[in-house]
Amino acid sequence: MKSNLLSAQTEYRQEVNRQELLQSVKRIVVKIGTSSLITKDFKLNKERLDNLVDDLASVKQSGKEVILVTSGAIGTGVGRIGLKRRPQDIPSQQAAAAVGQSLLMSAYEERFRKYNLPIAQMLLTQDDLRNRKRYTNASNTLHALLRYGVIPVVNENDTVAVEEIKVGDNDTLSALVTNLADADLLFILSDTDGFYTDDPRKNSGAKLIKVVLTINAELKKAAGKKGSSVGTGGMETKIRAAQIVTGSGVNMVLANASVEKIVQRILDGEELGTFFLAEGERKSGWKRWIAYSLPIKGVLQVDAGAYIALTKRGKSLLASGLIGVTGNFKFGDAVRCVDDNNKEFARGLVNYSADETNKIKGKKTSEIETILGHKHYDEVIHRDNLVILRENG
Ligand code: GLU
């Protein structure tokens, strides 16, 4: 099955009962991209906004909790300032975002108000999601808003986000928000009906895949890289978002923003869009944070015995199983664990710095104290801080 998974995924779609998958969905995140919200001349697409709000309002009124992740701040800001195209330099983009964000919020406020639904603006950066305290604060705020029946409207805090601290694209942001909110389903709404076997604009024989069971290398290749002229994403970032969400044990749907009531219709069980199926059990919030919100500071290579102990027996990583250490990490940083073929299979928080880990690599736990002069932990990564990733990650 591995050799031809893409075609297998098309064939096996009938086995998945969407109704069953959707039954327990209570809280959803919906992401809409710039290319769906902003016209070619950098104005807000009013009709699209009307439809989106109408759709989300009916989902909300049916008793579900809704979080919206919206792009379009830079795009609409560009138009409002009177620029002809999206500027290339960062401060100009940030200025456009500052102008556009308030336009975006007032457009949503005006529309949701008609349904008597309060909304709230939440602007986040990668930095907020990496820092455990800020992550917890943002999560608490989000949950409080939901308790009040408010629809949180999230975007990246573009005015402060420069390269090192930004998420960079709202597909990934929406996946991280799904984790932050502990939501049951992520919708990514875009200008395509879903995920195709090839680019449908170039190949008329390209088929829509209704259900993606596994995100493998073949599928990633089919995703290509191209985005649209107004947005930042493209299919690649959607697949990255799907990896985060499904790897966390949650389903994701990719569907067309231009189809009326698309979210409600999919929730009602209509066979629209592409479903990306959760891989295994839902992971705890702590483990999702470790796996997907933190920057990776190093790589630990383990031998075959340690690989089995970690993946099959739920054990912690000991120094004796280590065969390679790279990177420059300190206590508490996140690292990748790779097998003897260099394939990543886990991520975790280390108890020793790169320097210390190098010194104790391959040694018995009982030798650590003699080598380092101290032994604060028996494990290099404790199993509570270790996340095993999907096999095809
Ligand atoms: N935060 C950006 C904006 O509001 C969009 C980023 C994205 O679309 O991925 O313009």
mmCIF file of C-alpha atoms and ligand atoms in Angstrom:
data_model
loop_
_atom_site.group_PDB
_atom_site.id
_atom_site.type_symbol
_atom_site.label_atom_id
_atom_site.label_comp_id
_atom_site.label_asym_id
_atom_site.label_seq_id
_atom_site.Cartn_x
_atom_site.Cartn_y
_atom_site.Cartn_z
ATOM 1 C CA MET A 1 0.000 0.000 0.000
ATOM 2 C CA LYS A 2 2.902 2.351 0.716
ATOM 3 C CA SER A 3 4.079 2.557 -2.897
ATOM 4 C CA ASN A 4 0.875 4.056 -4.204
ATOM 5 C CA LEU A 5 -0.796 5.750 -1.287
ATOM 6 C CA LEU A 6 -2.158 8.674 -3.228
ATOM 7 C CA SER A 7 -4.285 6.495 -5.460
ATOM 8 C CA ALA A 8 -5.115 4.206 -2.563
ATOM 9 C CA GLN A 9 -6.428 7.205 -0.666
ATOM 10 C CA THR A 10 -8.794 8.037 -3.508
ATOM 11 C CA GLU A 11 -10.083 4.490 -3.640
ATOM 12 C CA TYR A 12 -10.515 3.935 0.055
ATOM 13 C CA ARG A 13 -12.572 7.053 0.625
ATOM 14 C CA GLN A 14 -15.851 5.122 0.784
ATOM 15 C CA GLU A 15 -14.796 3.425 3.988
ATOM 16 C CA VAL A 16 -14.990 6.649 5.965
ATOM 17 C CA ASN A 17 -18.308 7.584 7.480
ATOM 18 C CA ARG A 18 -18.314 11.355 7.781
ATOM 19 C CA GLN A 19 -21.471 11.468 9.873
ATOM 20 C CA GLU A 20 -19.766 9.362 12.472
ATOM 21 C CA LEU A 21 -16.694 11.612 12.461
ATOM 22 C CA LEU A 22 -18.813 14.731 12.839
ATOM 23 C CA GLN A 23 -21.148 13.506 15.547
ATOM 24 C CA SER A 24 -19.042 14.626 18.476
ATOM 25 C CA VAL A 25 -17.851 17.919 16.983
ATOM 26 C CA LYS A 26 -18.639 20.734 19.451
ATOM 27 C CA ARG A 27 -15.939 23.303 18.849
ATOM 28 C CA ILE A 28 -14.591 24.277 15.445
ATOM 29 C CA VAL A 29 -11.884 26.563 14.089
ATOM 30 C CA VAL A 30 -12.506 28.061 10.648
ATOM 31 C CA LYS A 31 -9.672 29.660 8.714
ATOM 32 C CA ILE A 32 -10.238 31.856 5.701
ATOM 33 C CA GLY A 33 -7.430 33.139 3.524
ATOM 34 C CA THR A 34 -6.626 36.414 1.847
ATOM 35 C CA SER A 35 -7.364 35.134 -1.654
ATOM 36 C CA SER A 36 -10.927 34.334 -0.537
ATOM 37 C CA LEU A 37 -11.548 37.667 1.207
ATOM 38 C CA ILE A 38 -9.720 40.298 -0.799
ATOM 39 C CA THR A 39 -10.433 41.289 -4.380
ATOM 40 C CA LYS A 40 -7.694 41.713 -6.992
ATOM 41 C CA ASP A 41 -7.794 45.486 -6.416
ATOM 42 C CA PHE A 42 -7.230 45.026 -2.665
ATOM 43 C CA LYS A 43 -10.740 45.639 -1.375
ATOM 44 C CA LEU A 44 -12.733 43.480 1.009
ATOM 45 C CA ASN A 45 -14.948 41.045 -0.877
ATOM 46 C CA LYS A 46 -18.237 42.028 0.756
ATOM 47 C CA GLU A 47 -20.328 39.250 -0.680
ATOM 48 C CA ARG A 48 -17.832 36.640 0.514
ATOM 49 C CA LEU A 49 -17.803 38.192 3.977
ATOM 50 C CA ASP A 50 -21.622 38.190 4.073
ATOM 51 C CA ASN A 51 -21.696 34.512 3.155
ATOM 52 C CA LEU A 52 -19.005 33.546 5.628
ATOM 53 C CA VAL A 53 -20.652 35.345 8.532
ATOM 54 C CA ASP A 54 -24.044 33.962 7.579
ATOM 55 C CA ASP A 55 -22.569 30.460 7.536
ATOM 56 C CA LEU A 56 -20.719 30.818 10.854
ATOM 57 C CA ALA A 57 -23.715 32.439 12.530
ATOM 58 C CA SER A 58 -25.910 29.477 11.675
ATOM 59 C CA VAL A 59 -23.247 27.041 12.902
ATOM 60 C CA LYS A 60 -22.997 29.027 16.141
ATOM 61 C CA GLN A 61 -26.759 29.164 16.519
ATOM 62 C CA SER A 62 -26.945 25.389 16.092
ATOM 63 C CA GLY A 63 -25.052 25.159 19.387
ATOM 64 C CA LYS A 64 -21.448 24.770 18.250
ATOM 65 C CA GLU A 65 -18.559 26.943 19.376
ATOM 66 C CA VAL A 66 -16.804 28.800 16.586
ATOM 67 C CA ILE A 67 -13.360 30.391 16.354
ATOM 68 C CA LEU A 68 -12.467 32.290 13.206
ATOM 69 C CA VAL A 69 -8.899 32.674 11.984
ATOM 70 C CA THR A 70 -8.892 35.347 9.333
ATOM 71 C CA SER A 71 -6.296 36.730 6.977
ATOM 72 C CA GLY A 72 -6.768 39.808 4.871
ATOM 73 C CA ALA A 73 -5.344 42.540 7.096
ATOM 74 C CA ILE A 74 -2.388 43.296 4.848
ATOM 75 C CA GLY A 75 -4.469 42.920 1.676
ATOM 76 C CA THR A 76 -7.202 45.328 2.696
ATOM 77 C CA GLY A 77 -4.673 47.717 4.279
ATOM 78 C CA VAL A 78 -2.809 47.904 0.978
ATOM 79 C CA GLY A 79 -6.000 49.056 -0.736
ATOM 80 C CA ARG A 80 -6.934 51.537 2.004
ATOM 81 C CA ILE A 81 -3.533 53.220 1.944
ATOM 82 C CA GLY A 82 -3.852 53.474 -1.816
ATOM 83 C CA LEU A 83 -0.958 51.223 -2.868
ATOM 84 C CA LYS A 84 -1.203 49.401 -6.179
ATOM 85 C CA ARG A 85 0.453 46.205 -4.996
ATOM 86 C CA ARG A 86 1.493 44.415 -1.834
ATOM 87 C CA PRO A 87 4.742 46.030 -0.617
ATOM 88 C CA GLN A 88 7.822 43.826 -0.307
ATOM 89 C CA ASP A 89 9.510 45.352 2.735
ATOM 90 C CA ILE A 90 8.427 44.260 6.199
ATOM 91 C CA PRO A 91 7.662 47.675 7.824
ATOM 92 C CA SER A 92 5.354 48.587 4.918
ATOM 93 C CA GLN A 93 3.548 45.252 5.206
ATOM 94 C CA GLN A 94 3.239 45.794 8.946
ATOM 95 C CA ALA A 95 1.846 49.284 8.363
ATOM 96 C CA ALA A 96 -0.660 47.881 5.872
ATOM 97 C CA ALA A 97 -1.656 45.202 8.409
ATOM 98 C CA ALA A 98 -2.207 47.852 11.105
ATOM 99 C CA VAL A 99 -4.543 49.753 8.790
ATOM 100 C CA GLY A 100 -6.260 46.645 7.450
ATOM 101 C CA GLN A 101 -6.771 44.825 10.752
ATOM 102 C CA SER A 102 -9.212 47.426 12.046
ATOM 103 C CA LEU A 103 -11.067 47.476 8.733
ATOM 104 C CA LEU A 104 -11.306 43.707 8.882
ATOM 105 C CA MET A 105 -12.631 43.722 12.431
ATOM 106 C CA SER A 106 -15.208 46.393 11.745
ATOM 107 C CA ALA A 107 -16.409 44.444 8.710
ATOM 108 C CA TYR A 108 -16.891 41.340 10.898
ATOM 109 C CA GLU A 109 -18.378 43.309 13.799
ATOM 110 C CA GLU A 110 -20.966 44.924 11.543
ATOM 111 C CA ARG A 111 -22.027 41.566 10.122
ATOM 112 C CA PHE A 112 -22.014 39.425 13.281
ATOM 113 C CA ARG A 113 -23.943 42.170 15.091
ATOM 114 C CA LYS A 114 -26.893 41.489 12.796
ATOM 115 C CA TYR A 115 -27.077 38.028 14.371
ATOM 116 C CA ASN A 116 -26.496 39.490 17.824
ATOM 117 C CA LEU A 117 -23.230 37.581 18.092
ATOM 118 C CA PRO A 118 -20.359 39.295 19.942
ATOM 119 C CA ILE A 119 -16.871 38.849 18.515
ATOM 120 C CA ALA A 120 -13.392 39.401 19.979
ATOM 121 C CA GLN A 121 -10.079 40.239 18.381
ATOM 122 C CA MET A 122 -7.117 38.025 19.302
ATOM 123 C CA LEU A 123 -3.753 38.789 17.726
ATOM 124 C CA LEU A 124 -1.003 36.237 18.272
ATOM 125 C CA THR A 125 2.578 35.595 17.207
ATOM 126 C CA GLN A 126 4.727 32.479 17.241
ATOM 127 C CA ASP A 127 6.443 33.925 20.295
ATOM 128 C CA ASP A 128 3.172 33.901 22.249
ATOM 129 C CA LEU A 129 2.649 30.258 21.349
ATOM 130 C CA ARG A 130 6.198 29.169 22.233
ATOM 131 C CA ASN A 131 6.230 30.713 25.652
ATOM 132 C CA ARG A 132 4.366 28.373 28.013
ATOM 133 C CA LYS A 133 3.060 31.210 30.221
ATOM 134 C CA ARG A 134 1.782 33.285 27.328
ATOM 135 C CA TYR A 135 0.383 30.160 25.669
ATOM 136 C CA THR A 136 -1.564 29.347 28.826
ATOM 137 C CA ASN A 137 -2.799 32.943 29.106
ATOM 138 C CA ALA A 138 -3.965 32.970 25.491
ATOM 139 C CA SER A 139 -5.647 29.606 25.970
ATOM 140 C CA ASN A 140 -7.418 30.829 29.124
ATOM 141 C CA THR A 141 -8.661 33.932 27.303
ATOM 142 C CA LEU A 142 -9.895 31.862 24.390
ATOM 143 C CA HIS A 143 -11.786 29.489 26.672
ATOM 144 C CA ALA A 144 -13.303 32.390 28.631
ATOM 145 C CA LEU A 145 -14.520 33.982 25.391
ATOM 146 C CA LEU A 146 -16.122 30.726 24.328
ATOM 147 C CA ARG A 147 -17.837 30.413 27.700
ATOM 148 C CA TYR A 148 -19.329 33.881 27.151
ATOM 149 C CA GLY A 149 -20.635 32.780 23.772
ATOM 150 C CA VAL A 150 -18.238 35.109 21.924
ATOM 151 C CA ILE A 151 -16.690 34.258 18.544
ATOM 152 C CA PRO A 152 -12.917 34.836 18.812
ATOM 153 C CA VAL A 153 -11.504 36.308 15.596
ATOM 154 C CA VAL A 154 -7.809 35.514 15.383
ATOM 155 C CA ASN A 155 -5.015 36.802 13.169
ATOM 156 C CA GLU A 156 -1.261 37.044 13.435
ATOM 157 C CA ASN A 157 -0.099 40.178 15.230
ATOM 158 C CA ASP A 158 1.564 41.394 12.046
ATOM 159 C CA THR A 159 2.634 44.785 13.388
ATOM 160 C CA VAL A 160 5.119 43.230 15.817
ATOM 161 C CA ALA A 161 5.838 39.941 14.094
ATOM 162 C CA VAL A 162 9.183 39.875 12.353
ATOM 163 C CA GLU A 163 10.837 36.745 11.015
ATOM 164 C CA GLU A 164 12.095 35.086 14.225
ATOM 165 C CA ILE A 165 8.866 35.443 16.159
ATOM 166 C CA LYS A 166 6.125 35.060 13.582
ATOM 167 C CA VAL A 167 4.140 32.035 12.547
ATOM 168 C CA GLY A 168 4.284 33.398 9.013
ATOM 169 C CA ASP A 169 1.114 32.047 7.506
ATOM 170 C CA ASN A 170 -2.403 31.687 8.784
ATOM 171 C CA ASP A 171 -2.794 28.031 7.756
ATOM 172 C CA THR A 172 -0.181 27.104 10.351
ATOM 173 C CA LEU A 173 -1.601 29.658 12.791
ATOM 174 C CA SER A 174 -5.045 28.066 12.481
ATOM 175 C CA ALA A 175 -3.570 24.638 13.267
ATOM 176 C CA LEU A 176 -1.864 26.029 16.367
ATOM 177 C CA VAL A 177 -5.100 27.780 17.389
ATOM 178 C CA THR A 178 -6.936 24.447 17.009
ATOM 179 C CA ASN A 179 -4.548 23.090 19.615
ATOM 180 C CA LEU A 180 -4.736 26.203 21.778
ATOM 181 C CA ALA A 181 -8.538 25.966 21.835
ATOM 182 C CA ASP A 182 -8.613 22.164 22.060
ATOM 183 C CA ALA A 183 -11.064 22.280 19.145
ATOM 184 C CA ASP A 184 -12.609 19.202 17.525
ATOM 185 C CA LEU A 185 -12.240 20.136 13.872
ATOM 186 C CA LEU A 186 -10.350 22.644 11.724
ATOM 187 C CA PHE A 187 -11.816 23.987 8.486
ATOM 188 C CA ILE A 188 -9.400 25.633 6.083
ATOM 189 C CA LEU A 189 -11.431 27.552 3.524
ATOM 190 C CA SER A 190 -9.632 28.430 0.340
ATOM 191 C CA ASP A 191 -10.151 29.014 -3.373
ATOM 192 C CA THR A 192 -10.099 25.310 -4.220
ATOM 193 C CA ASP A 193 -12.626 22.502 -3.655
ATOM 194 C CA GLY A 194 -10.074 20.484 -1.731
ATOM 195 C CA PHE A 195 -6.928 18.491 -2.275
ATOM 196 C CA TYR A 196 -6.386 17.124 -5.782
ATOM 197 C CA THR A 197 -4.135 14.388 -7.125
ATOM 198 C CA ASP A 198 -2.559 17.097 -9.311
ATOM 199 C CA ASP A 199 -2.973 20.843 -9.945
ATOM 200 C CA PRO A 200 -6.527 21.068 -11.353
ATOM 201 C CA ARG A 201 -5.695 24.368 -13.084
ATOM 202 C CA LYS A 202 -3.098 22.588 -15.185
ATOM 203 C CA ASN A 203 -4.337 19.016 -15.377
ATOM 204 C CA SER A 204 -8.011 18.449 -16.193
ATOM 205 C CA GLY A 205 -7.629 14.803 -15.147
ATOM 206 C CA ALA A 206 -6.755 15.800 -11.566
ATOM 207 C CA LYS A 207 -9.106 14.140 -9.066
ATOM 208 C CA LEU A 208 -10.392 15.518 -5.791
ATOM 209 C CA ILE A 209 -9.311 13.308 -2.885
ATOM 210 C CA LYS A 210 -12.220 13.057 -0.486
ATOM 211 C CA VAL A 211 -10.324 11.607 2.414
ATOM 212 C CA VAL A 212 -6.626 11.719 3.187
ATOM 213 C CA LEU A 213 -5.696 8.879 5.482
ATOM 214 C CA THR A 214 -1.974 9.559 5.730
ATOM 215 C CA ILE A 215 0.135 12.552 4.829
ATOM 216 C CA ASN A 216 3.047 10.849 3.121
ATOM 217 C CA ALA A 217 5.908 12.042 0.936
ATOM 218 C CA GLU A 218 3.932 11.418 -2.259
ATOM 219 C CA LEU A 219 1.093 13.582 -1.046
ATOM 220 C CA LYS A 220 3.434 16.373 -0.025
ATOM 221 C CA LYS A 221 4.970 16.286 -3.486
ATOM 222 C CA ALA A 222 1.534 16.549 -5.084
ATOM 223 C CA ALA A 223 0.907 19.648 -2.943
ATOM 224 C CA GLY A 224 3.572 21.618 -4.835
ATOM 225 C CA LYS A 225 4.404 25.087 -3.625
ATOM 226 C CA LYS A 226 2.428 27.687 -5.463
ATOM 227 C CA GLY A 227 0.055 30.074 -3.741
ATOM 228 C CA SER A 228 -2.055 32.850 -5.218
ATOM 229 C CA SER A 229 -1.054 36.414 -6.063
ATOM 230 C CA VAL A 230 -2.744 38.012 -3.035
ATOM 231 C CA GLY A 231 -2.297 35.362 -0.331
ATOM 232 C CA THR A 232 0.765 33.854 1.334
ATOM 233 C CA GLY A 233 -0.112 30.199 1.739
ATOM 234 C CA GLY A 234 -0.556 27.767 -1.117
ATOM 235 C CA MET A 235 -1.129 24.053 -0.734
ATOM 236 C CA GLU A 236 2.146 23.409 1.053
ATOM 237 C CA THR A 237 1.153 25.369 4.160
ATOM 238 C CA LYS A 238 -2.241 23.650 4.155
ATOM 239 C CA ILE A 239 -0.537 20.286 4.266
ATOM 240 C CA ARG A 240 1.718 21.508 7.059
ATOM 241 C CA ALA A 241 -1.379 22.607 8.975
ATOM 242 C CA ALA A 242 -2.952 19.206 8.323
ATOM 243 C CA GLN A 243 0.147 17.499 9.697
ATOM 244 C CA ILE A 244 -0.055 19.465 12.931
ATOM 245 C CA VAL A 245 -3.791 18.941 13.369
ATOM 246 C CA THR A 246 -4.003 15.274 12.400
ATOM 247 C CA GLY A 247 -0.771 14.551 14.283
ATOM 248 C CA SER A 248 -2.473 16.039 17.350
ATOM 249 C CA GLY A 249 -5.320 13.562 16.874
ATOM 250 C CA VAL A 250 -7.872 15.974 15.351
ATOM 251 C CA ASN A 251 -9.548 16.005 11.907
ATOM 252 C CA MET A 252 -9.166 18.789 9.360
ATOM 253 C CA VAL A 253 -11.220 19.732 6.303
ATOM 254 C CA LEU A 254 -10.029 21.693 3.292
ATOM 255 C CA ALA A 255 -12.936 23.214 1.363
ATOM 256 C CA ASN A 256 -13.968 25.976 -0.988
ATOM 257 C CA ALA A 257 -14.741 29.363 0.579
ATOM 258 C CA SER A 258 -16.885 30.362 -2.380
ATOM 259 C CA VAL A 259 -19.484 27.637 -1.809
ATOM 260 C CA GLU A 260 -22.439 28.994 0.146
ATOM 261 C CA LYS A 261 -22.881 27.659 3.698
ATOM 262 C CA ILE A 262 -19.893 25.431 3.169
ATOM 263 C CA VAL A 263 -19.152 24.916 6.876
ATOM 264 C CA GLN A 264 -22.739 24.158 7.822
ATOM 265 C CA ARG A 265 -23.163 21.824 4.864
ATOM 266 C CA ILE A 266 -20.041 19.854 5.699
ATOM 267 C CA LEU A 267 -21.118 19.630 9.336
ATOM 268 C CA ASP A 268 -24.458 18.326 8.088
ATOM 269 C CA GLY A 269 -22.580 15.495 6.405
ATOM 270 C CA GLU A 270 -22.432 16.642 2.773
ATOM 271 C CA GLU A 271 -19.540 15.103 0.868
ATOM 272 C CA LEU A 272 -17.715 18.351 0.116
ATOM 273 C CA GLY A 273 -14.019 19.194 0.474
ATOM 274 C CA THR A 274 -11.147 16.959 1.544
ATOM 275 C CA PHE A 275 -11.091 15.387 4.988
ATOM 276 C CA PHE A 276 -7.681 14.835 6.572
ATOM 277 C CA LEU A 277 -8.125 12.137 9.172
ATOM 278 C CA ALA A 278 -6.707 12.321 12.691
ATOM 279 C CA GLU A 279 -3.760 10.032 13.315
ATOM 280 C CA GLY A 280 -4.519 8.020 16.428
ATOM 281 C CA GLU A 281 -5.750 9.276 19.766
ATOM 282 C CA ARG A 282 -6.044 12.939 20.615
ATOM 283 C CA LYS A 283 -2.812 14.072 22.271
ATOM 284 C CA SER A 284 -2.777 16.045 25.518
ATOM 285 C CA GLY A 285 -2.383 19.818 25.305
ATOM 286 C CA TRP A 286 1.073 19.549 26.867
ATOM 287 C CA LYS A 287 2.296 17.069 24.263
ATOM 288 C CA ARG A 288 0.849 19.076 21.376
ATOM 289 C CA TRP A 289 2.597 22.162 22.669
ATOM 290 C CA ILE A 290 5.910 20.312 22.811
ATOM 291 C CA ALA A 291 5.494 18.809 19.344
ATOM 292 C CA TYR A 292 4.203 21.772 17.385
ATOM 293 C CA SER A 293 4.612 25.117 19.138
ATOM 294 C CA LEU A 294 8.288 25.024 20.045
ATOM 295 C CA PRO A 295 11.312 25.727 17.883
ATOM 296 C CA ILE A 296 13.505 22.661 17.501
ATOM 297 C CA LYS A 297 16.982 23.280 18.865
ATOM 298 C CA GLY A 298 18.750 19.991 18.173
ATOM 299 C CA VAL A 299 18.634 16.392 17.034
ATOM 300 C CA LEU A 300 19.210 13.228 19.057
ATOM 301 C CA GLN A 301 19.888 10.057 17.127
ATOM 302 C CA VAL A 302 19.019 6.832 18.921
ATOM 303 C CA ASP A 303 19.941 3.196 18.352
ATOM 304 C CA ALA A 304 17.477 0.464 17.364
ATOM 305 C CA GLY A 305 16.949 -0.694 20.957
ATOM 306 C CA ALA A 306 16.076 2.781 22.202
ATOM 307 C CA TYR A 307 13.799 3.296 19.192
ATOM 308 C CA ILE A 308 11.764 0.224 20.178
ATOM 309 C CA ALA A 309 11.769 1.191 23.866
ATOM 310 C CA LEU A 310 10.407 4.661 23.053
ATOM 311 C CA THR A 311 7.909 3.835 20.310
ATOM 312 C CA LYS A 312 6.602 0.459 21.469
ATOM 313 C CA ARG A 313 7.117 0.371 25.216
ATOM 314 C CA GLY A 314 6.409 3.933 26.272
ATOM 315 C CA LYS A 315 9.845 4.321 27.914
ATOM 316 C CA SER A 316 11.928 7.428 28.518
ATOM 317 C CA LEU A 317 15.070 8.175 26.512
ATOM 318 C CA LEU A 318 18.247 7.217 28.363
ATOM 319 C CA ALA A 319 21.791 8.299 27.540
ATOM 320 C CA SER A 320 22.752 4.683 26.760
ATOM 321 C CA GLY A 321 20.497 4.663 23.658
ATOM 322 C CA LEU A 322 22.031 7.773 22.130
ATOM 323 C CA ILE A 323 24.315 7.460 19.129
ATOM 324 C CA GLY A 324 24.393 11.036 17.843
ATOM 325 C CA VAL A 325 23.830 14.557 19.160
ATOM 326 C CA THR A 326 23.657 17.734 17.067
ATOM 327 C CA GLY A 327 22.523 21.287 17.716
ATOM 328 C CA ASN A 328 22.984 23.806 20.424
ATOM 329 C CA PHE A 329 20.310 23.232 23.024
ATOM 330 C CA LYS A 330 19.989 23.804 26.721
ATOM 331 C CA PHE A 331 17.952 22.218 29.491
ATOM 332 C CA GLY A 332 14.225 22.319 28.649
ATOM 333 C CA ASP A 333 14.620 22.933 24.907
ATOM 334 C CA ALA A 334 12.757 20.899 22.305
ATOM 335 C CA VAL A 335 14.718 18.466 20.138
ATOM 336 C CA ARG A 336 13.936 15.951 17.430
ATOM 337 C CA CYS A 337 14.585 12.257 17.953
ATOM 338 C CA VAL A 338 15.653 10.383 14.830
ATOM 339 C CA ASP A 339 16.257 6.673 14.239
ATOM 340 C CA ASP A 340 19.449 5.161 12.850
ATOM 341 C CA ASN A 341 18.273 6.124 9.334
ATOM 342 C CA ASN A 342 17.896 9.743 10.408
ATOM 343 C CA LYS A 343 14.110 9.573 10.201
ATOM 344 C CA GLU A 344 12.328 11.697 12.765
ATOM 345 C CA PHE A 345 9.954 9.740 14.999
ATOM 346 C CA ALA A 346 9.594 11.846 18.154
ATOM 347 C CA ARG A 347 10.085 15.246 19.757
ATOM 348 C CA GLY A 348 10.734 16.022 23.357
ATOM 349 C CA LEU A 349 12.149 18.334 26.005
ATOM 350 C CA VAL A 350 15.731 17.582 27.043
ATOM 351 C CA ASN A 351 17.010 17.382 30.601
ATOM 352 C CA TYR A 352 20.626 18.078 29.639
ATOM 353 C CA SER A 353 22.348 20.677 27.460
ATOM 354 C CA ALA A 354 23.918 19.764 24.100
ATOM 355 C CA ASP A 355 27.339 19.811 25.682
ATOM 356 C CA GLU A 356 26.313 17.530 28.547
ATOM 357 C CA THR A 357 24.330 15.218 26.245
ATOM 358 C CA ASN A 358 27.382 14.798 24.026
ATOM 359 C CA LYS A 359 29.455 13.774 27.030
ATOM 360 C CA ILE A 360 26.977 11.181 28.314
ATOM 361 C CA LYS A 361 25.954 9.809 24.889
ATOM 362 C CA GLY A 362 26.088 5.991 24.879
ATOM 363 C CA LYS A 363 26.880 5.833 28.617
ATOM 364 C CA LYS A 364 24.984 4.097 31.399
ATOM 365 C CA THR A 365 22.767 6.192 33.671
ATOM 366 C CA SER A 366 24.980 5.181 36.618
ATOM 367 C CA GLU A 367 27.973 6.826 34.908
ATOM 368 C CA ILE A 368 26.352 10.266 34.438
ATOM 369 C CA GLU A 369 27.361 11.647 37.815
ATOM 370 C CA THR A 370 31.028 10.700 37.384
ATOM 371 C CA ILE A 371 31.132 12.224 33.889
ATOM 372 C CA LEU A 372 29.251 15.463 34.561
ATOM 373 C CA GLY A 373 29.824 15.912 38.274
ATOM 374 C CA HIS A 374 26.046 15.926 38.813
ATOM 375 C CA LYS A 375 22.989 13.916 37.836
ATOM 376 C CA HIS A 376 19.756 15.840 38.147
ATOM 377 C CA TYR A 377 17.819 13.382 35.986
ATOM 378 C CA ASP A 378 18.098 9.720 35.068
ATOM 379 C CA GLU A 379 16.557 10.340 31.645
ATOM 380 C CA VAL A 380 17.754 12.515 28.783
ATOM 381 C CA ILE A 381 14.070 12.961 27.870
ATOM 382 C CA HIS A 382 11.406 11.836 30.306
ATOM 383 C CA ARG A 383 8.505 10.028 28.650
ATOM 384 C CA ASP A 384 6.048 12.639 29.987
ATOM 385 C CA ASN A 385 7.894 15.200 27.873
ATOM 386 C CA LEU A 386 8.276 12.948 24.837
ATOM 387 C CA VAL A 387 5.854 12.901 21.895
ATOM 388 C CA ILE A 388 5.913 10.005 19.450
ATOM 389 C CA LEU A 389 5.020 11.217 15.964
ATOM 390 C CA ARG A 390 3.141 9.437 13.216
ATOM 391 C CA GLU A 391 5.077 6.907 11.218
ATOM 392 C CA ASN A 392 4.823 8.831 7.975
ATOM 393 C CA GLY A 393 5.629 12.217 9.473
HETATM 394 N N1 GLU B 1 -1.742 37.831 8.743
HETATM 395 C C1 GLU B 1 -1.782 38.112 7.320
HETATM 396 C C2 GLU B 1 -2.890 39.123 7.014
HETATM 397 O O1 GLU B 1 -3.826 39.259 7.764
HETATM 398 C C3 GLU B 1 -2.087 36.904 6.492
HETATM 399 C C4 GLU B 1 -1.168 35.744 6.542
HETATM 400 C C5 GLU B 1 -1.719 34.598 5.685
HETATM 401 O O2 GLU B 1 -2.662 34.808 4.941
HETATM 402 O O3 GLU B 1 -1.225 33.485 5.744
HETATM 403 O O4 GLU B 1 -2.824 39.763 6.001
#
